[in-house]
PDB file of C-alpha atoms in Angstrom:
ATOM      1  CA  UNK A   1      17.984  13.229 -23.052  1.00  0.00           C
ATOM      2  CA  UNK A   2      16.300  11.495 -25.973  1.00  0.00           C
ATOM      3  CA  UNK A   3      13.632   8.929 -25.255  1.00  0.00           C
ATOM      4  CA  UNK A   4      14.607   6.730 -28.193  1.00  0.00           C
ATOM      5  CA  UNK A   5      17.982   5.050 -28.226  1.00  0.00           C
ATOM      6  CA  UNK A   6      17.645   2.727 -31.274  1.00  0.00           C
ATOM      7  CA  UNK A   7      19.342   0.048 -29.145  1.00  0.00           C
ATOM      8  CA  UNK A   8      16.095  -2.183 -29.494  1.00  0.00           C
ATOM      9  CA  UNK A   9      15.691  -1.851 -33.165  1.00  0.00           C
ATOM     10  CA  UNK A  10      16.879  -5.481 -33.723  1.00  0.00           C
ATOM     11  CA  UNK A  11      14.533  -7.090 -31.114  1.00  0.00           C
ATOM     12  CA  UNK A  12      16.835  -6.890 -28.104  1.00  0.00           C
ATOM     13  CA  UNK A  13      16.659  -4.925 -25.014  1.00  0.00           C
ATOM     14  CA  UNK A  14      19.058  -4.277 -22.090  1.00  0.00           C
ATOM     15  CA  UNK A  15      18.536  -5.522 -18.516  1.00  0.00           C
ATOM     16  CA  UNK A  16      19.241  -3.057 -15.665  1.00  0.00           C
ATOM     17  CA  UNK A  17      22.705  -4.673 -15.295  1.00  0.00           C
ATOM     18  CA  UNK A  18      23.536  -4.153 -18.936  1.00  0.00           C
ATOM     19  CA  UNK A  19      23.000  -7.702 -20.288  1.00  0.00           C
ATOM     20  CA  UNK A  20      21.329  -7.808 -23.691  1.00  0.00           C
ATOM     21  CA  UNK A  21      18.426 -10.191 -24.150  1.00  0.00           C
ATOM     22  CA  UNK A  22      15.676 -10.858 -26.708  1.00  0.00           C
ATOM     23  CA  UNK A  23      12.493  -8.683 -26.196  1.00  0.00           C
ATOM     24  CA  UNK A  24      10.573 -11.903 -25.797  1.00  0.00           C
ATOM     25  CA  UNK A  25      13.001 -13.342 -23.167  1.00  0.00           C
ATOM     26  CA  UNK A  26      10.942 -14.759 -20.106  1.00  0.00           C
ATOM     27  CA  UNK A  27      12.411 -12.075 -17.934  1.00  0.00           C
ATOM     28  CA  UNK A  28      11.163  -9.299 -20.303  1.00  0.00           C
ATOM     29  CA  UNK A  29       7.784 -10.947 -20.444  1.00  0.00           C
ATOM     30  CA  UNK A  30       7.561 -11.046 -16.668  1.00  0.00           C
ATOM     31  CA  UNK A  31       8.665  -7.422 -15.957  1.00  0.00           C
ATOM     32  CA  UNK A  32       6.712  -6.343 -18.866  1.00  0.00           C
ATOM     33  CA  UNK A  33       3.574  -7.858 -17.600  1.00  0.00           C
ATOM     34  CA  UNK A  34       4.104  -6.321 -14.244  1.00  0.00           C
ATOM     35  CA  UNK A  35       4.450  -2.970 -16.035  1.00  0.00           C
ATOM     36  CA  UNK A  36       0.968  -3.557 -17.725  1.00  0.00           C
ATOM     37  CA  UNK A  37      -0.561  -4.404 -14.423  1.00  0.00           C
ATOM     38  CA  UNK A  38       1.045  -1.246 -12.973  1.00  0.00           C
ATOM     39  CA  UNK A  39      -0.446   0.948 -15.686  1.00  0.00           C
ATOM     40  CA  UNK A  40      -3.931  -0.715 -15.289  1.00  0.00           C
ATOM     41  CA  UNK A  41      -3.694   0.146 -11.583  1.00  0.00           C
ATOM     42  CA  UNK A  42      -2.895   3.745 -12.528  1.00  0.00           C
ATOM     43  CA  UNK A  43      -5.964   3.733 -14.670  1.00  0.00           C
ATOM     44  CA  UNK A  44      -8.003   2.442 -11.704  1.00  0.00           C
ATOM     45  CA  UNK A  45      -6.653   5.253  -9.598  1.00  0.00           C
ATOM     46  CA  UNK A  46      -7.911   7.874 -12.142  1.00  0.00           C
ATOM     47  CA  UNK A  47     -11.462   6.780 -11.457  1.00  0.00           C
ATOM     48  CA  UNK A  48     -13.778   7.694  -8.729  1.00  0.00           C
ATOM     49  CA  UNK A  49     -13.105   5.535  -5.609  1.00  0.00           C
ATOM     50  CA  UNK A  50     -12.557   5.862  -1.842  1.00  0.00           C
ATOM     51  CA  UNK A  51      -9.509   7.772  -0.970  1.00  0.00           C
ATOM     52  CA  UNK A  52      -7.955   5.130   1.185  1.00  0.00           C
ATOM     53  CA  UNK A  53      -8.272   2.739  -1.746  1.00  0.00           C
ATOM     54  CA  UNK A  54      -6.576   5.115  -3.973  1.00  0.00           C
ATOM     55  CA  UNK A  55      -3.717   5.464  -1.469  1.00  0.00           C
ATOM     56  CA  UNK A  56      -3.332   1.690  -1.130  1.00  0.00           C
ATOM     57  CA  UNK A  57      -3.161   1.380  -5.001  1.00  0.00           C
ATOM     58  CA  UNK A  58      -0.596   4.137  -5.081  1.00  0.00           C
ATOM     59  CA  UNK A  59       1.671   2.198  -2.666  1.00  0.00           C
ATOM     60  CA  UNK A  60       1.174  -1.027  -4.568  1.00  0.00           C
ATOM     61  CA  UNK A  61       2.312   0.863  -7.815  1.00  0.00           C
ATOM     62  CA  UNK A  62       5.460   1.661  -5.881  1.00  0.00           C
ATOM     63  CA  UNK A  63       5.876  -2.049  -5.015  1.00  0.00           C
ATOM     64  CA  UNK A  64       5.472  -3.120  -8.561  1.00  0.00           C
ATOM     65  CA  UNK A  65       8.268  -0.667  -9.759  1.00  0.00           C
ATOM     66  CA  UNK A  66      10.462  -2.415  -7.144  1.00  0.00           C
ATOM     67  CA  UNK A  67       9.342  -5.878  -8.353  1.00  0.00           C
ATOM     68  CA  UNK A  68       9.940  -4.887 -11.967  1.00  0.00           C
ATOM     69  CA  UNK A  69      13.445  -3.727 -11.129  1.00  0.00           C
ATOM     70  CA  UNK A  70      14.168  -6.945  -9.576  1.00  0.00           C
ATOM     71  CA  UNK A  71      12.849  -8.768 -12.548  1.00  0.00           C
ATOM     72  CA  UNK A  72      14.816  -6.557 -15.099  1.00  0.00           C
ATOM     73  CA  UNK A  73      18.149  -7.592 -13.650  1.00  0.00           C
ATOM     74  CA  UNK A  74      19.888 -10.890 -14.344  1.00  0.00           C
ATOM     75  CA  UNK A  75      20.722 -11.050 -10.636  1.00  0.00           C
ATOM     76  CA  UNK A  76      17.925  -9.978  -8.349  1.00  0.00           C
ATOM     77  CA  UNK A  77      20.398  -9.592  -5.327  1.00  0.00           C
ATOM     78  CA  UNK A  78      21.920  -6.734  -7.510  1.00  0.00           C
ATOM     79  CA  UNK A  79      18.837  -5.092  -8.703  1.00  0.00           C
ATOM     80  CA  UNK A  80      18.602  -1.273  -8.107  1.00  0.00           C
ATOM     81  CA  UNK A  81      15.470  -1.634  -6.115  1.00  0.00           C
ATOM     82  CA  UNK A  82      13.977  -4.709  -4.301  1.00  0.00           C
ATOM     83  CA  UNK A  83      10.399  -5.599  -3.142  1.00  0.00           C
ATOM     84  CA  UNK A  84      10.190  -5.294   0.693  1.00  0.00           C
ATOM     85  CA  UNK A  85       9.110  -8.669   1.988  1.00  0.00           C
ATOM     86  CA  UNK A  86       6.868  -6.914   4.404  1.00  0.00           C
ATOM     87  CA  UNK A  87       4.732  -5.728   1.422  1.00  0.00           C
ATOM     88  CA  UNK A  88       3.073  -9.111   1.476  1.00  0.00           C
ATOM     89  CA  UNK A  89       1.881  -8.496   5.031  1.00  0.00           C
ATOM     90  CA  UNK A  90       0.503  -4.966   4.104  1.00  0.00           C
ATOM     91  CA  UNK A  91      -1.527  -6.677   1.362  1.00  0.00           C
ATOM     92  CA  UNK A  92      -2.962  -9.210   3.809  1.00  0.00           C
ATOM     93  CA  UNK A  93      -3.844  -6.491   6.187  1.00  0.00           C
ATOM     94  CA  UNK A  94      -5.534  -4.484   3.420  1.00  0.00           C
ATOM     95  CA  UNK A  95      -7.396  -7.589   2.307  1.00  0.00           C
ATOM     96  CA  UNK A  96      -8.605  -8.335   5.883  1.00  0.00           C
ATOM     97  CA  UNK A  97      -9.806  -4.549   6.273  1.00  0.00           C
ATOM     98  CA  UNK A  98     -11.694  -4.618   3.072  1.00  0.00           C
ATOM     99  CA  UNK A  99     -13.336  -8.083   3.550  1.00  0.00           C
ATOM    100  CA  UNK A 100     -14.675  -6.740   6.947  1.00  0.00           C
ATOM    101  CA  UNK A 101     -16.691  -4.204   5.049  1.00  0.00           C
ATOM    102  CA  UNK A 102     -18.078  -6.685   2.419  1.00  0.00           C
ATOM    103  CA  UNK A 103     -21.015  -9.143   2.643  1.00  0.00           C
ATOM    104  CA  UNK A 104     -19.687 -12.679   2.713  1.00  0.00           C
ATOM    105  CA  UNK A 105     -19.051 -14.238  -0.630  1.00  0.00           C
ATOM    106  CA  UNK A 106     -21.538 -17.120  -1.172  1.00  0.00           C
ATOM    107  CA  UNK A 107     -20.847 -17.990  -4.807  1.00  0.00           C
ATOM    108  CA  UNK A 108     -18.781 -16.948  -7.716  1.00  0.00           C
ATOM    109  CA  UNK A 109     -19.432 -13.326  -9.036  1.00  0.00           C
ATOM    110  CA  UNK A 110     -18.919 -12.366 -12.744  1.00  0.00           C
ATOM    111  CA  UNK A 111     -16.389  -9.599 -13.212  1.00  0.00           C
ATOM    112  CA  UNK A 112     -18.114  -6.067 -13.691  1.00  0.00           C
ATOM    113  CA  UNK A 113     -19.872  -3.367 -11.924  1.00  0.00           C
ATOM    114  CA  UNK A 114     -18.812   0.156 -11.370  1.00  0.00           C
ATOM    115  CA  UNK A 115     -16.099   1.654 -13.664  1.00  0.00           C
ATOM    116  CA  UNK A 116     -13.548   1.299 -10.896  1.00  0.00           C
ATOM    117  CA  UNK A 117     -14.466  -2.274 -10.187  1.00  0.00           C
ATOM    118  CA  UNK A 118     -14.269  -3.285 -13.834  1.00  0.00           C
ATOM    119  CA  UNK A 119     -10.683  -1.899 -14.055  1.00  0.00           C
ATOM    120  CA  UNK A 120      -9.789  -3.632 -10.879  1.00  0.00           C
ATOM    121  CA  UNK A 121     -11.066  -6.889 -12.181  1.00  0.00           C
ATOM    122  CA  UNK A 122      -8.955  -6.364 -15.424  1.00  0.00           C
ATOM    123  CA  UNK A 123      -5.910  -5.618 -12.989  1.00  0.00           C
ATOM    124  CA  UNK A 124      -6.559  -8.929 -11.180  1.00  0.00           C
ATOM    125  CA  UNK A 125      -6.471 -10.955 -14.472  1.00  0.00           C
ATOM    126  CA  UNK A 126      -3.183  -9.189 -15.370  1.00  0.00           C
ATOM    127  CA  UNK A 127      -1.727  -9.843 -12.024  1.00  0.00           C
ATOM    128  CA  UNK A 128      -2.547 -13.626 -12.434  1.00  0.00           C
ATOM    129  CA  UNK A 129      -0.739 -13.321 -15.865  1.00  0.00           C
ATOM    130  CA  UNK A 130       2.143 -11.718 -14.333  1.00  0.00           C
ATOM    131  CA  UNK A 131       2.252 -14.446 -11.668  1.00  0.00           C
ATOM    132  CA  UNK A 132       2.339 -16.997 -14.377  1.00  0.00           C
ATOM    133  CA  UNK A 133       5.208 -15.307 -16.200  1.00  0.00           C
ATOM    134  CA  UNK A 134       7.147 -15.174 -12.921  1.00  0.00           C
ATOM    135  CA  UNK A 135       6.516 -18.852 -12.406  1.00  0.00           C
ATOM    136  CA  UNK A 136       7.909 -19.576 -15.876  1.00  0.00           C
ATOM    137  CA  UNK A 137      10.954 -17.350 -15.349  1.00  0.00           C
ATOM    138  CA  UNK A 138      11.673 -19.127 -11.936  1.00  0.00           C
ATOM    139  CA  UNK A 139      12.018 -22.311 -13.816  1.00  0.00           C
ATOM    140  CA  UNK A 140      14.814 -20.920 -15.935  1.00  0.00           C
ATOM    141  CA  UNK A 141      16.509 -18.399 -13.647  1.00  0.00           C
ATOM    142  CA  UNK A 142      16.919 -17.411 -10.129  1.00  0.00           C
ATOM    143  CA  UNK A 143      14.082 -15.127  -8.823  1.00  0.00           C
ATOM    144  CA  UNK A 144      13.185 -13.906  -5.368  1.00  0.00           C
ATOM    145  CA  UNK A 145      10.487 -15.990  -3.878  1.00  0.00           C
ATOM    146  CA  UNK A 146       8.700 -12.829  -2.484  1.00  0.00           C
ATOM    147  CA  UNK A 147       7.661 -11.900  -5.892  1.00  0.00           C
ATOM    148  CA  UNK A 148       5.397 -15.013  -6.377  1.00  0.00           C
ATOM    149  CA  UNK A 149       3.847 -14.501  -2.874  1.00  0.00           C
ATOM    150  CA  UNK A 150       3.296 -10.930  -3.550  1.00  0.00           C
ATOM    151  CA  UNK A 151       1.611 -11.353  -6.860  1.00  0.00           C
ATOM    152  CA  UNK A 152      -0.567 -14.069  -5.434  1.00  0.00           C
ATOM    153  CA  UNK A 153      -1.740 -11.937  -2.534  1.00  0.00           C
ATOM    154  CA  UNK A 154      -2.122  -8.901  -4.889  1.00  0.00           C
ATOM    155  CA  UNK A 155      -4.468 -10.600  -7.139  1.00  0.00           C
ATOM    156  CA  UNK A 156      -6.644 -11.479  -4.027  1.00  0.00           C
ATOM    157  CA  UNK A 157      -6.530  -7.788  -3.018  1.00  0.00           C
ATOM    158  CA  UNK A 158      -7.496  -6.613  -6.456  1.00  0.00           C
ATOM    159  CA  UNK A 159     -10.517  -8.922  -6.353  1.00  0.00           C
ATOM    160  CA  UNK A 160     -11.644  -7.717  -2.938  1.00  0.00           C
ATOM    161  CA  UNK A 161     -11.041  -3.991  -3.995  1.00  0.00           C
ATOM    162  CA  UNK A 162     -13.344  -4.568  -7.007  1.00  0.00           C
ATOM    163  CA  UNK A 163     -15.891  -5.941  -4.675  1.00  0.00           C
ATOM    164  CA  UNK A 164     -15.435  -3.012  -2.346  1.00  0.00           C
ATOM    165  CA  UNK A 165     -15.608  -0.475  -5.077  1.00  0.00           C
ATOM    166  CA  UNK A 166     -18.934  -1.966  -6.065  1.00  0.00           C
ATOM    167  CA  UNK A 167     -20.161  -2.034  -2.441  1.00  0.00           C
ATOM    168  CA  UNK A 168     -19.261   1.626  -1.820  1.00  0.00           C
ATOM    169  CA  UNK A 169     -20.818   2.785  -5.215  1.00  0.00           C
ATOM    170  CA  UNK A 170     -23.949   0.724  -4.524  1.00  0.00           C
ATOM    171  CA  UNK A 171     -23.444  -1.315  -7.481  1.00  0.00           C
ATOM    172  CA  UNK A 172     -24.984  -4.873  -7.355  1.00  0.00           C
ATOM    173  CA  UNK A 173     -22.557  -7.806  -7.990  1.00  0.00           C
ATOM    174  CA  UNK A 174     -23.890 -10.324 -10.552  1.00  0.00           C
ATOM    175  CA  UNK A 175     -23.473 -13.978  -9.311  1.00  0.00           C
ATOM    176  CA  UNK A 176     -22.386 -16.616 -11.630  1.00  0.00           C
ATOM    177  CA  UNK A 177     -25.148 -19.253 -12.206  1.00  0.00           C
ATOM    178  CA  UNK A 178     -23.882 -22.578 -13.652  1.00  0.00           C
TER     179      UNK A 178
END
C-alpha cells in the first residue's frame, strides 16, 4: 500500500466515514491537535522516567487514538473507536497517586526542569489547545461530552506528571515570582 494517495492535494481530506472536508475544518483542527499531543507524549516516553509513568503515558496514547477516531468521524456514535468514559476516572486516580508523592503546591511554578518534565509541560499546553479546538468544534457539530472532560483532566495529569518527573530526578522547580 502506498502512503500517499494524492487525494489531499487540493486542500481536502477524508473523515473516517468518507465525508470530504477542508483540511482546516474545525473537526480536522481538533483531531490534528490531539495527534500532535499524542506525538509529544510519545516523545516524553522516549526520555528517562519512572516505568509506571511511562506505562500510564502509553495507555493515554491509546486513549488519544480513540478520541482522535471519534473526532475524525462526522458522527461520533459511528466512529471506528470511542474513548471509554472510564478513562476519565483512570486519569483522576493517577493524578491522586502522583500528587500524594509531591510536596504541596504553594505558588505557581514555571514550566521547566528535567528533560521529561519539559516535554510533559509542552504536552500540557498542547492538551489545552486540543481542548479549545474541541470546544470550538462542539459549537458547530455534535461531539461526545467525554472528550472535553478527558482533555481537561489530561492537562491536569500532565502538569502533575511534569512535577513528579522533576521530583524523581531531583530537579528543583522554579516558582513564579510576580
